């Protein structure tokens, strides 16, 4: 949903990207998301907690600790309700905007990890998926199971609703993207993102996968993030990569890589309202926010972060990016008004 | 310390890397160090004790297997689950193995203090730290020497690996000589060169062998030496092995068993291991690769243990059902464990300081644990043991006195590290 005012969109300049704020937690972070209003940023941590930070003040609130790690964080369109997905297969509804957020409901949703969740544009349903390879649909209002979509042969890593609400996309470890017509529960087509997957016979491991998906604001292009050049999966020798498909034809249009062969995984990709792509890369090479223009294979700017990064989200204003880091910090990077050295040190 | 061969040379280089090529060297190495008490060895051979090792190459995580620490800073995302033994919990990644816990013994206090792959592997398979002056035989070679029947057609030590071709790892036998080295079955394929060439029929091969025997006998009437006898017997051993080639053909096992073990390589390899043990092979090692998960430890352990769990549990159950578990020592080993600390890549690194192995069979005390680590697994707090203790324990379980000695180069060498002793609590 593009809620960014045009003036702010125009002001966004990735080459001005700089870390404007840091908020600390005492355990490595896993995920981070702004709520749809942009008032809060939520994060998850290896200490099994869910955190809420007030974006303006940085004030932290720790939600009830979970049984295990939490990966996906999604919201209803108002931002009043947060739904978290755990590595214990449990979905939990939370009163996200309350002064003291608490759990509202929980559902044993999957056998094994929940790796991905996505809320229907109307807010009526939530889709979830993970290691049991089943995509499930839930009623947002009461948590009732309303449907299942089966067909993936590998763990499902990512989900994305088309903004018109008819189609759901699910991407898996093997690089298979399935497009589902949700009303009929039928698979419409598959897209081949297998360039994001490798099987290393020497190590005996599958690696890679469709780590995230994003649709351009004009609806014309689908971007998928992940990794390539995985010569040593167990040693994290790999590079971030995006694949961009033409939405109408399903044809692969652009493969985005980095000029300097940065080492890492593109954990997430989002489209900025201005049209450029933003990806977060973390791994053995460190943490980077990478910016590509549509149709250009190589990036036009890299924003280096002080620590390896694991997730990222774009604020509704289009000017702020939050990143989650192994050093336990959330970092807010601004895409405008980079202070000059005098201002920064004064 | 090298093998003294019957030919008198210090080292009998392997003329060829093929199995049959190696048989000559193997035959020639028979006259080296012997057990001080050969009568005891003969009794053990009569009992037909066997060993199965599942070697989880690269270093499996103890936290994702035998010693989970859920809800701690080191525990990672997985939960612990109950097992068939009340009070004993293992990682949720091993649900099938959990139902076999009454047939397992977990050693949770292993501290080998070694984080190098090669050195750790050596410790866990020889029971000693590597010394510059001496190579000690691997457990498999020792078992082949001490347990395998004399004159057996099948190799005493077989190593099934995930990939690669067949070969002989002569170094593992050390001073025992290449006769006791493992025959490596790359990807579970039969030993190389054990099938007749297409151009040679059974009839013509029989005629060929008959001619060879006539010539050998004629030659031996005038020049009989240990070397010429070994040369001749090598052909006979090779022929016997070729006659039993079907033992290596896992496709002879039922479709149902293939399904039960899993259609992946590790499943097929473990089914082959069962077949080999049932046919009298003394020591079978099955390697599963790879657990060296510096990156994405949790994803890769889901994948690897997803293969290991059901297959291993099926194998243990089958060995028990078929009455083999009482005479078969089963070990699940790695070169080390993995760090409690989770690194920035969601990985765990090398960790020999506080980790676990699993044992079964051969009259061991089963259905429990020995040793313990602290709350978050960073150190051993009860019954710390190292590779030497484990090696002593294996030998005792097999009926040997680990303090017995081999005579090597005319001097006695204790079978197991003199500085260690067996874990008595594990022994029945």
XYZ file of C-alpha atoms in Angstrom:
774
model
C 0.000 0.000 0.000
C 1.519 3.306 -1.045
C 0.601 5.903 1.524
C 3.674 8.047 1.101
C 2.943 11.654 0.232
C 4.245 12.701 -3.166
C 6.547 15.301 -1.646
C 8.176 12.701 0.564
C 8.506 10.290 -2.328
C 10.202 12.971 -4.331
C 12.565 13.690 -1.461
C 13.731 10.084 -1.188
C 17.295 9.842 -2.415
C 19.052 6.531 -1.697
C 22.446 8.124 -2.217
C 21.722 10.134 0.923
C 21.017 7.012 2.994
C 22.391 7.167 6.506
C 21.687 5.582 9.871
C 19.614 8.120 11.798
C 18.694 6.104 14.894
C 19.601 2.881 16.679
C 17.552 1.040 19.294
C 19.066 -1.724 21.365
C 17.918 -5.093 22.520
C 20.006 -7.613 24.447
C 19.710 -10.519 21.982
C 20.172 -10.876 18.217
C 17.198 -9.734 16.159
C 15.457 -11.779 13.479
C 12.730 -9.714 11.848
C 11.282 -6.197 11.782
C 8.170 -4.531 10.387
C 6.536 -1.108 10.564
C 2.844 -1.208 11.351
C 0.704 0.228 8.514
C 0.335 3.580 10.254
C 4.050 3.933 10.713
C 3.696 4.694 14.398
C 5.444 1.552 15.629
C 8.086 -0.835 14.469
C 7.888 -4.420 15.677
C 10.805 -6.829 15.848
C 11.507 -10.414 16.858
C 14.541 -11.749 18.629
C 16.495 -14.918 19.322
C 15.398 -14.593 22.952
C 11.891 -15.525 21.670
C 10.476 -12.093 22.341
C 8.435 -9.762 20.182
C 9.387 -6.115 20.628
C 7.524 -2.919 19.882
C 9.366 0.360 19.442
C 7.677 3.737 19.197
C 9.129 5.206 16.013
C 9.267 8.753 17.302
C 10.602 8.149 20.803
C 12.322 4.774 20.442
C 10.525 3.559 23.557
C 10.604 -0.244 23.734
C 7.851 -2.565 24.916
C 8.475 -6.326 25.158
C 5.480 -8.472 24.315
C 4.943 -11.821 26.011
C 7.832 -14.193 25.341
C 7.001 -17.042 22.998
C 7.809 -20.753 23.132
C 10.331 -20.379 20.340
C 11.554 -17.935 17.697
C 9.073 -15.813 15.791
C 9.515 -15.080 12.103
C 6.623 -13.460 10.214
C 4.912 -10.311 11.529
C 1.862 -9.039 9.653
C -0.902 -6.522 10.382
C -4.485 -5.833 9.560
C -4.759 -2.691 7.377
C -5.544 -0.462 10.365
C -2.508 -1.537 12.329
C -4.666 -2.407 15.322
C -3.938 -6.131 15.099
C -0.609 -7.863 14.701
C -0.325 -11.557 13.831
C 2.933 -13.366 14.527
C 4.017 -16.761 13.216
C 6.285 -18.958 15.324
C 8.781 -21.711 14.668
C 6.486 -23.805 16.847
C 3.818 -23.614 14.119
C 1.642 -21.268 16.148
C -0.087 -18.094 14.970
C -0.769 -15.473 17.625
C -3.023 -12.409 17.264
C -1.910 -9.347 19.270
C -3.427 -5.987 20.159
C -0.675 -4.150 18.365
C -1.654 -0.557 19.045
C -2.784 -0.951 22.648
C -0.849 0.797 25.351
C 0.033 -2.619 26.698
C -0.126 -5.032 23.763
C -1.237 -8.525 24.652
C -2.232 -11.773 22.966
C -5.788 -11.987 21.640
C -5.898 -15.464 20.163
C -3.589 -18.280 19.126
C -3.964 -21.093 16.627
C -1.826 -24.183 16.070
C -1.512 -23.517 12.386
C 1.276 -25.646 10.960
C 3.405 -28.693 11.587
C 6.824 -27.104 12.014
C 8.052 -23.618 11.315
C 5.839 -20.849 10.010
C 8.152 -19.031 7.649
C 5.766 -16.633 5.956
C 2.444 -14.862 6.408
C 0.555 -12.292 4.361
C -2.690 -10.419 4.973
C -5.267 -10.062 2.197
C -5.555 -6.470 0.943
C -9.054 -6.303 2.418
C -7.788 -7.496 5.764
C -10.312 -10.330 5.828
C -7.913 -13.257 5.522
C -4.384 -14.171 6.421
C -2.294 -16.681 4.474
C 0.460 -18.635 6.191
C 3.036 -21.227 5.119
C 6.200 -22.968 6.205
C 7.945 -26.279 6.559
C 4.877 -28.483 6.159
C 4.643 -27.124 2.567
C 0.948 -26.336 2.918
C -0.382 -22.830 2.395
C -3.273 -22.174 4.763
C -5.895 -19.433 4.776
C -7.371 -18.104 8.000
C -10.185 -15.799 8.847
C -8.539 -12.701 10.291
C -11.512 -11.914 12.527
C -11.795 -15.206 14.390
C -8.815 -17.350 13.382
C -10.923 -19.992 11.660
C -9.247 -22.106 8.994
C -10.920 -21.311 5.680
C -8.762 -23.079 3.128
C -5.629 -24.985 2.177
C -3.431 -24.856 -0.904
C -1.193 -27.868 -1.438
C 1.438 -28.496 -4.073
C 4.827 -27.285 -2.910
C 7.452 -30.000 -2.613
C 9.892 -27.942 -0.552
C 9.569 -25.607 2.417
C 7.562 -22.491 1.593
C 9.618 -19.373 2.288
C 7.472 -16.456 1.144
C 3.920 -15.322 0.417
C 2.479 -12.326 -1.402
C -1.090 -11.244 -2.136
C -1.774 -9.506 -5.401
C -3.221 -6.074 -4.490
C -6.489 -6.876 -6.258
C -6.969 -9.774 -3.862
C -7.742 -12.551 -6.319
C -4.328 -14.179 -6.403
C -1.868 -15.392 -3.800
C 1.756 -16.181 -4.609
C 3.855 -18.672 -2.667
C 7.595 -19.160 -3.188
C 9.633 -22.119 -1.955
C 13.149 -23.337 -1.302
C 13.455 -24.833 -4.789
C 12.619 -21.510 -6.420
C 9.132 -22.560 -7.438
C 6.589 -19.732 -7.292
C 2.982 -20.858 -7.433
C 0.180 -18.460 -8.288
C -3.134 -19.470 -6.757
C -6.642 -18.335 -7.567
C -7.799 -18.186 -4.000
C -11.539 -18.367 -4.584
C -11.298 -21.606 -6.567
C -8.237 -22.881 -4.645
C -6.697 -23.640 -8.035
C -3.134 -23.108 -9.112
C -3.090 -20.684 -12.042
C 0.556 -20.899 -13.055
C 4.078 -21.383 -11.760
C 7.018 -19.057 -12.225
C 10.539 -20.410 -12.425
C 12.816 -18.736 -9.889
C 15.093 -21.761 -9.634
C 18.086 -19.507 -10.242
C 17.671 -18.660 -6.554
C 18.191 -22.305 -5.542
C 21.162 -24.598 -5.557
C 21.743 -28.188 -4.564
C 25.304 -28.778 -3.467
C 26.013 -32.463 -3.994
C 29.292 -32.437 -2.126
C 27.667 -31.031 0.975
C 24.374 -32.795 0.364
C 22.283 -29.680 0.964
C 19.572 -27.628 -0.692
C 20.123 -23.913 -0.324
C 18.636 -20.611 -1.339
C 14.976 -20.225 -2.147
C 12.558 -17.389 -2.740
C 13.203 -15.436 0.428
C 10.701 -12.691 -0.397
C 8.514 -11.300 -3.158
C 7.237 -7.821 -4.031
C 5.016 -6.411 -6.743
C 5.807 -3.071 -8.300
C 3.354 -0.259 -7.530
C 2.107 -0.224 -11.113
C 1.503 -3.965 -10.872
C 3.674 -4.709 -13.863
C 6.623 -6.498 -12.298
C 7.209 -9.152 -9.681
C 10.547 -9.105 -7.844
C 11.927 -12.088 -5.927
C 14.924 -11.997 -3.619
C 17.430 -14.639 -2.605
C 20.946 -15.664 -3.420
C 23.218 -16.879 -6.180
C 26.797 -18.092 -6.658
C 26.461 -20.417 -3.675
C 29.777 -22.204 -4.002
C 29.836 -23.115 -0.320
C 26.389 -23.086 1.292
C 27.602 -24.340 4.670
C 30.179 -21.561 4.739
C 27.874 -18.771 3.567
C 29.760 -18.171 0.337
C 26.995 -16.721 -1.819
C 25.802 -13.430 -3.256
C 22.494 -11.560 -3.110
C 20.335 -11.627 -6.218
C 16.926 -10.441 -7.371
C 14.858 -11.854 -10.206
C 12.233 -9.613 -11.762
C 9.400 -11.136 -13.829
C 6.913 -9.475 -16.101
C 3.634 -9.972 -14.263
C 1.510 -10.451 -17.350
C 3.728 -12.858 -19.269
C 5.684 -14.458 -16.435
C 8.834 -13.829 -18.429
C 12.068 -13.162 -16.551
C 12.952 -9.561 -17.350
C 15.922 -8.648 -15.179
C 18.455 -10.377 -12.971
C 19.836 -7.936 -10.419
C 23.249 -8.604 -8.877
C 25.917 -6.430 -7.269
C 28.916 -4.880 -8.982
C 31.362 -5.913 -6.268
C 29.938 -9.393 -5.757
C 28.896 -8.657 -2.202
C 28.583 -11.740 -0.026
C 25.178 -12.334 1.498
C 21.531 -13.173 1.027
C 18.880 -10.747 -0.194
C 16.540 -11.457 2.702
C 13.855 -9.080 1.476
C 12.996 -6.871 -1.451
C 10.472 -4.020 -1.569
C 9.520 -1.519 -4.247
C 9.843 2.123 -3.332
C 6.890 4.260 -4.479
C 9.352 6.016 -6.797
C 9.883 2.745 -8.644
C 13.350 1.657 -7.563
C 14.009 -1.626 -5.750
C 15.361 -1.878 -2.214
C 16.854 -5.093 -0.857
C 18.477 -5.960 2.438
C 21.535 -8.169 2.213
C 23.153 -9.892 5.168
C 25.695 -12.636 5.434
C 29.413 -13.233 5.513
C 30.072 -9.917 3.765
C 28.213 -7.758 6.292
C 24.976 -5.815 6.103
C 23.904 -3.716 3.118
C 20.848 -1.948 1.831
C 21.092 -2.205 -1.948
C 19.219 -0.049 -4.452
C 18.533 -1.001 -8.066
C 16.647 0.861 -10.770
C 14.111 -1.149 -12.692
C 15.692 -2.811 -15.693
C 19.291 -2.140 -14.642
C 21.160 -5.297 -13.707
C 23.590 -3.618 -11.335
C 22.795 -1.453 -8.355
C 23.019 2.333 -8.357
C 23.798 2.603 -4.659
C 24.802 0.500 -1.654
C 24.196 1.701 1.899
C 26.624 -0.163 4.148
C 25.398 -0.960 7.625
C 27.524 -1.377 10.769
C 26.494 -4.997 11.341
C 25.130 -7.893 9.314
C 21.431 -7.456 8.647
C 18.639 -9.999 8.681
C 15.506 -8.110 7.692
C 14.225 -4.759 6.526
C 11.038 -2.761 6.066
C 10.149 0.517 4.412
C 8.196 3.076 6.432
C 4.884 4.243 4.911
C 6.439 7.690 4.459
C 8.899 6.248 1.941
C 11.791 7.979 3.655
C 12.779 5.601 6.447
C 14.070 2.039 6.384
C 14.293 -0.147 9.464
C 16.810 -2.995 9.566
C 17.162 -5.842 12.106
C 20.659 -6.874 13.092
C 22.571 -9.687 14.745
C 24.087 -7.235 17.226
C 20.623 -6.787 18.743
C 20.014 -3.360 17.241
C 17.262 -1.981 15.120
C 18.605 0.713 12.844
C 16.554 3.400 11.197
C 18.144 4.679 8.016
C 16.827 7.798 6.343
C 16.796 8.308 2.596
C 16.831 12.096 2.824
C 18.702 14.924 4.429
C 21.999 13.257 5.055
C 23.787 15.497 7.533
C 27.099 16.823 6.407
C 30.109 16.031 8.566
C 29.925 19.281 10.526
C 26.283 18.744 11.404
C 26.852 15.132 12.253
C 29.640 15.870 14.713
C 28.296 19.105 16.207
C 54.915 -46.766 12.668
C 54.336 -48.715 9.483
C 53.145 -52.183 8.742
C 55.854 -54.824 8.493
C 54.937 -56.815 5.481
C 55.740 -60.425 4.829
C 57.874 -59.334 1.933
C 60.129 -57.591 4.432
C 59.534 -54.065 3.198
C 58.447 -51.392 5.607
C 55.673 -50.117 3.444
C 53.857 -51.959 0.758
C 52.573 -49.307 -1.533
C 49.219 -50.068 -3.059
C 49.876 -51.016 -6.640
C 46.391 -49.974 -7.684
C 43.557 -48.135 -6.026
C 41.133 -50.834 -6.968
C 39.948 -53.411 -4.494
C 41.450 -56.386 -6.273
C 44.699 -54.582 -6.732
C 44.835 -54.054 -3.011
C 44.179 -57.644 -2.167
C 47.807 -58.509 -2.897
C 49.062 -56.039 -0.321
C 46.395 -57.210 2.070
C 47.483 -60.794 1.833
C 51.064 -59.808 2.315
C 50.364 -57.937 5.539
C 49.008 -60.873 7.473
C 52.049 -61.596 9.531
C 52.242 -58.471 11.654
C 51.410 -57.751 15.213
C 49.099 -60.219 16.880
C 46.907 -60.272 19.929
C 48.662 -61.305 23.072
C 45.734 -63.625 23.772
C 44.705 -65.153 20.457
C 42.389 -67.643 22.120
C 40.215 -64.787 23.346
C 40.097 -63.371 19.840
C 38.959 -66.684 18.457
C 36.134 -66.799 20.983
C 35.041 -63.306 19.993
C 35.116 -64.205 16.348
C 32.871 -67.150 17.169
C 30.359 -64.821 18.837
C 30.077 -62.842 15.590
C 29.948 -59.448 17.195
C 29.551 -56.578 14.783
C 29.750 -52.804 14.743
C 27.663 -50.223 12.923
C 28.760 -46.584 12.934
C 26.605 -43.767 11.619
C 29.136 -41.014 11.079
C 27.505 -37.600 10.796
C 30.275 -35.870 8.915
C 31.158 -32.280 9.595
C 30.018 -32.270 13.215
C 26.342 -32.643 14.047
C 24.922 -30.205 16.568
C 24.313 -31.752 19.983
C 21.737 -29.022 20.608
C 19.690 -30.078 17.608
C 19.977 -33.788 18.484
C 20.818 -35.404 21.816
C 21.143 -32.506 24.246
C 18.619 -29.751 23.429
C 18.517 -26.583 25.500
C 15.205 -24.991 24.579
C 14.261 -21.581 25.928
C 17.874 -20.603 26.584
C 20.172 -18.121 24.860
C 21.887 -20.978 23.025
C 18.902 -23.217 22.391
C 17.927 -21.973 18.961
C 14.431 -22.320 17.568
C 13.742 -25.985 18.184
C 11.859 -27.565 21.060
C 12.672 -30.682 23.044
C 10.308 -33.632 22.831
C 9.693 -36.563 25.157
C 10.970 -39.986 24.178
C 10.068 -43.600 24.864
C 12.097 -43.226 28.069
C 10.286 -41.081 30.640
C 12.324 -38.047 31.596
C 14.657 -38.169 28.608
C 14.045 -35.464 26.012
C 15.767 -34.935 22.692
C 15.365 -32.434 19.859
C 12.085 -32.265 18.015
C 14.102 -32.923 14.851
C 14.320 -36.599 15.887
C 10.727 -37.719 16.455
C 11.246 -41.256 15.129
C 14.505 -41.732 16.988
C 12.766 -40.523 20.131
C 10.570 -43.615 19.936
C 13.697 -45.794 19.952
C 15.236 -44.134 22.990
C 14.733 -47.262 25.092
C 17.278 -48.844 22.766
C 19.790 -45.992 22.994
C 22.256 -44.640 25.502
C 23.226 -40.968 25.219
C 26.642 -39.829 26.365
C 26.150 -36.116 27.004
C 29.437 -35.217 28.639
C 31.889 -35.589 25.753
C 34.821 -33.169 25.834
C 37.453 -33.964 23.234
C 38.760 -30.394 23.367
C 39.429 -30.501 19.655
C 37.874 -28.236 17.033
C 39.749 -29.421 13.947
C 37.885 -31.736 11.577
C 40.767 -34.124 10.895
C 42.047 -34.274 14.446
C 38.570 -34.645 15.871
C 37.752 -37.445 13.472
C 40.980 -39.207 14.417
C 40.215 -38.955 18.132
C 36.709 -40.284 17.731
C 37.777 -43.227 15.591
C 41.072 -44.212 17.204
C 40.427 -43.136 20.780
C 43.685 -41.215 20.866
C 45.113 -37.837 19.976
C 47.230 -37.852 16.872
C 50.929 -38.300 17.610
C 53.706 -37.330 15.213
C 55.497 -40.639 15.593
C 52.642 -43.115 15.600
C 49.532 -43.783 13.606
C 46.950 -45.875 15.422
C 44.352 -47.980 13.657
C 40.787 -46.812 13.321
C 38.107 -48.696 15.181
C 36.932 -50.321 11.972
C 40.355 -51.695 11.145
C 40.801 -52.953 14.672
C 37.431 -54.676 14.552
C 38.318 -56.247 11.218
C 41.540 -57.518 12.736
C 40.082 -58.765 16.000
C 36.531 -59.778 15.144
C 36.351 -60.780 11.504
C 36.662 -64.512 10.867
C 39.964 -65.581 9.312
C 39.556 -66.298 5.644
C 36.232 -64.481 5.385
C 35.350 -63.701 1.815
C 33.834 -60.338 2.671
C 35.947 -57.408 3.853
C 35.960 -56.913 7.604
C 35.588 -53.124 7.417
C 33.279 -51.463 4.917
C 32.694 -47.727 4.702
C 29.659 -46.504 2.788
C 30.117 -42.899 1.729
C 27.641 -40.392 0.254
C 29.476 -40.044 -3.029
C 32.668 -40.647 -4.904
C 34.160 -43.821 -6.216
C 35.276 -46.927 -4.426
C 38.717 -47.099 -2.902
C 40.779 -48.393 -0.018
C 41.695 -46.002 2.814
C 44.926 -47.755 3.658
C 45.943 -45.187 6.271
C 43.128 -46.110 8.640
C 44.621 -49.526 9.269
C 47.963 -48.026 10.361
C 50.293 -50.742 11.655
C 47.673 -53.446 11.179
C 48.333 -53.317 7.458
C 46.117 -52.649 4.446
C 44.359 -56.008 4.785
C 42.305 -54.359 7.543
C 41.757 -51.059 5.787
C 38.192 -50.097 4.895
C 36.787 -50.988 1.550
C 35.001 -47.783 0.591
C 31.725 -48.137 -1.257
C 31.253 -44.772 -2.919
C 27.532 -43.988 -2.958
C 26.882 -47.568 -1.864
C 28.155 -49.074 -5.097
C 29.738 -52.561 -4.965
C 33.523 -52.835 -4.709
C 35.230 -51.992 -7.949
C 36.324 -54.694 -10.362
C 34.311 -57.450 -8.730
C 32.184 -58.148 -11.782
C 33.411 -60.150 -14.746
C 34.107 -57.990 -17.785
C 31.386 -58.246 -20.380
C 33.750 -59.943 -22.779
C 34.518 -62.776 -20.321
C 31.934 -65.500 -19.832
C 31.619 -67.571 -16.677
C 32.841 -70.608 -18.567
C 35.860 -68.919 -20.025
C 36.690 -67.373 -16.647
C 36.580 -70.808 -15.018
C 38.937 -72.138 -17.661
C 41.195 -69.149 -17.188
C 41.327 -69.624 -13.410
C 42.005 -73.318 -13.823
C 44.975 -72.561 -16.010
C 46.227 -70.015 -13.487
C 45.988 -72.538 -10.657
C 47.919 -75.132 -12.628
C 50.676 -72.652 -13.312
C 50.705 -71.480 -9.700
C 50.993 -75.030 -8.410
C 53.795 -75.787 -10.780
C 55.601 -72.643 -9.728
C 54.987 -73.286 -6.014
C 56.487 -76.763 -6.216
C 59.842 -75.112 -6.817
C 59.566 -71.648 -5.221
C 57.163 -71.732 -2.279
C 57.500 -68.596 -0.072
C 55.144 -66.592 2.110
C 54.894 -64.032 -0.623
C 53.987 -66.491 -3.351
C 51.410 -68.085 -1.082
C 49.921 -64.706 -0.324
C 49.823 -63.967 -4.022
C 47.911 -67.153 -4.676
C 45.523 -66.756 -1.764
C 44.738 -63.234 -2.885
C 43.233 -64.598 -6.064
C 41.201 -67.076 -4.073
C 39.899 -64.324 -1.772
C 39.031 -62.159 -4.731
C 37.176 -65.025 -6.380
C 35.256 -65.658 -3.166
C 34.322 -61.991 -2.973
C 33.207 -61.977 -6.600
C 31.036 -65.008 -5.860
C 29.321 -63.007 -3.109
C 28.908 -59.846 -5.102
C 25.158 -59.970 -4.577
C 25.683 -59.126 -0.917
C 26.431 -55.576 -2.065
C 23.340 -55.341 -4.241
C 20.816 -53.405 -2.186
C 18.260 -53.664 -4.983
C 17.682 -57.233 -3.769
C 15.963 -55.781 -0.704
C 12.203 -55.413 -0.881
C 10.496 -52.352 -2.276
C 8.742 -52.005 1.064
C 12.074 -51.836 2.868
C 13.358 -49.221 0.441
C 10.287 -47.168 1.241
C 10.697 -47.651 4.997
C 14.320 -46.560 4.924
C 13.692 -43.612 2.622
C 14.387 -43.199 -1.051
C 17.309 -40.824 -0.466
C 20.947 -41.926 -0.508
C 21.257 -42.249 3.274
C 18.212 -44.502 3.371
C 19.647 -46.722 0.663
C 23.031 -46.778 2.373
C 21.570 -47.796 5.723
C 19.542 -50.542 4.080
C 22.773 -51.751 2.500
C 24.409 -51.597 5.938
C 21.713 -53.866 7.328
C 22.251 -56.252 4.448
C 26.004 -56.315 4.993
C 25.683 -56.896 8.737
C 23.214 -59.702 8.145
C 25.677 -61.299 5.768
C 28.452 -61.280 8.293
C 30.423 -58.122 7.618
C 32.056 -57.204 10.908
C 32.199 -53.429 10.778
C 30.091 -51.107 8.672
C 30.402 -47.343 8.756
C 27.791 -45.212 6.991
C 28.676 -41.571 6.545
C 25.983 -38.938 6.201
C 26.998 -35.539 4.930
C 27.165 -32.717 5.764
C 26.666 -31.151 9.167
C 29.401 -28.501 9.124
C 26.797 -25.790 9.426
C 28.610 -22.502 9.984
C 25.773 -20.946 8.030
C 22.016 -21.540 8.458
C 22.581 -24.301 10.996
C 18.887 -24.715 11.657
C 17.761 -25.004 8.054
C 20.471 -27.502 7.260
C 19.814 -29.576 10.374
C 16.151 -29.790 9.428
C 17.229 -31.106 6.052
C 19.942 -33.515 7.176
C 18.255 -34.834 10.281
C 15.050 -35.169 8.309
C 16.888 -37.859 6.362
C 18.736 -39.304 9.335
C 15.874 -39.598 11.809
C 13.435 -41.993 10.214
C 16.152 -44.040 8.555
C 18.180 -44.488 11.712
C 15.119 -45.314 13.800
C 14.053 -47.895 11.220
C 17.497 -49.458 11.219
C 17.661 -49.700 15.008
C 14.200 -51.209 15.093
C 15.093 -53.736 12.402
C 18.307 -54.779 14.117
C 16.344 -55.341 17.307
C 13.545 -57.238 15.562
C 16.001 -59.500 13.797
C 17.934 -60.286 16.930
C 21.043 -58.522 15.700
C 21.114 -55.658 18.173
C 22.338 -57.874 20.999
C 25.514 -58.621 19.083
C 25.877 -55.335 17.199
C 27.401 -52.237 18.727
C 25.764 -49.166 17.162
C 27.373 -45.741 17.417
C 26.307 -42.317 16.171
C 29.417 -40.174 15.979
C 30.837 -36.962 14.599
C 34.245 -35.381 14.829
C 32.857 -32.828 17.285
C 29.682 -30.966 18.161
C 28.740 -27.386 17.419
C 29.028 -24.183 19.380
C 26.240 -23.296 21.760
C 26.628 -19.700 20.578
C 24.650 -18.963 17.450
C 26.711 -16.870 15.064
C 25.628 -13.982 12.862
C 24.826 -16.353 9.991
C 22.348 -18.382 12.066
C 25.181 -20.904 12.149
C 27.022 -22.858 14.778
C 30.777 -23.405 14.594
C 33.120 -26.222 15.668
C 32.862 -27.283 19.304
C 34.638 -30.168 20.951
C 34.179 -28.927 24.499
C 30.730 -30.166 25.509
C 28.846 -32.455 23.179
C 27.142 -35.819 22.821
C 27.143 -39.168 21.074
C 24.607 -42.003 20.998
C 25.217 -45.719 21.465
C 23.151 -48.864 21.254
C 23.306 -52.635 21.244
C 25.884 -55.189 22.232
C 24.663 -55.580 25.806
C 25.055 -51.922 26.771
C 22.863 -50.314 29.395
C 20.201 -48.653 27.276
C 17.348 -46.245 27.742
C 19.161 -43.467 29.519
C 21.872 -40.867 29.585
C 25.274 -40.555 31.157
C 26.982 -37.212 31.697
C 25.461 -33.766 31.523
C 26.121 -30.237 30.367
C 25.061 -27.039 32.104
C 21.804 -25.203 31.475
C 22.845 -23.660 28.181
C 25.266 -26.354 27.074
C 28.498 -24.421 27.330
C 30.351 -26.880 29.565
C 30.239 -30.412 30.903
C 29.123 -30.513 34.514
C 28.850 -34.247 35.087
C 30.809 -37.342 34.001
C 33.116 -35.742 31.483
C 34.641 -38.181 28.992
C 36.852 -37.960 25.915
C 37.585 -40.127 22.904
C 39.776 -42.450 24.954
C 37.002 -43.233 27.406
C 34.633 -43.905 24.551
C 37.096 -46.196 22.784
C 37.660 -48.212 25.938
C 33.900 -48.512 26.309
C 33.412 -49.733 22.732
C 36.071 -52.395 23.187
C 34.613 -53.569 26.463
C 31.166 -53.791 24.894
C 32.644 -55.952 22.170
C 34.196 -58.233 24.756
C 37.783 -57.059 24.623
C 40.041 -56.006 27.399
C 41.189 -52.560 26.199
C 44.399 -52.991 28.165
C 45.375 -56.012 26.081
C 48.315 -55.405 23.873
C 49.245 -55.788 20.268
C 52.813 -56.663 19.376
C 54.007 -54.164 16.847
C 57.567 -54.087 15.627
C 58.374 -56.363 18.512
C 57.086 -54.011 21.144
C 53.778 -54.059 22.963
C 51.144 -51.432 22.211
C 48.017 -51.248 24.344
C 44.896 -51.473 22.214
C 43.274 -48.414 23.788
C 44.802 -45.283 25.245
C 46.449 -46.215 28.582
C 45.458 -42.826 29.988
C 41.728 -43.537 29.761
C 39.254 -46.105 30.978
C 35.788 -47.343 30.075
C 32.553 -45.636 31.106
C 31.436 -48.321 33.516
C 27.897 -46.940 33.884
C 27.236 -47.691 30.229
C 28.404 -51.281 30.418
C 26.002 -53.954 31.536
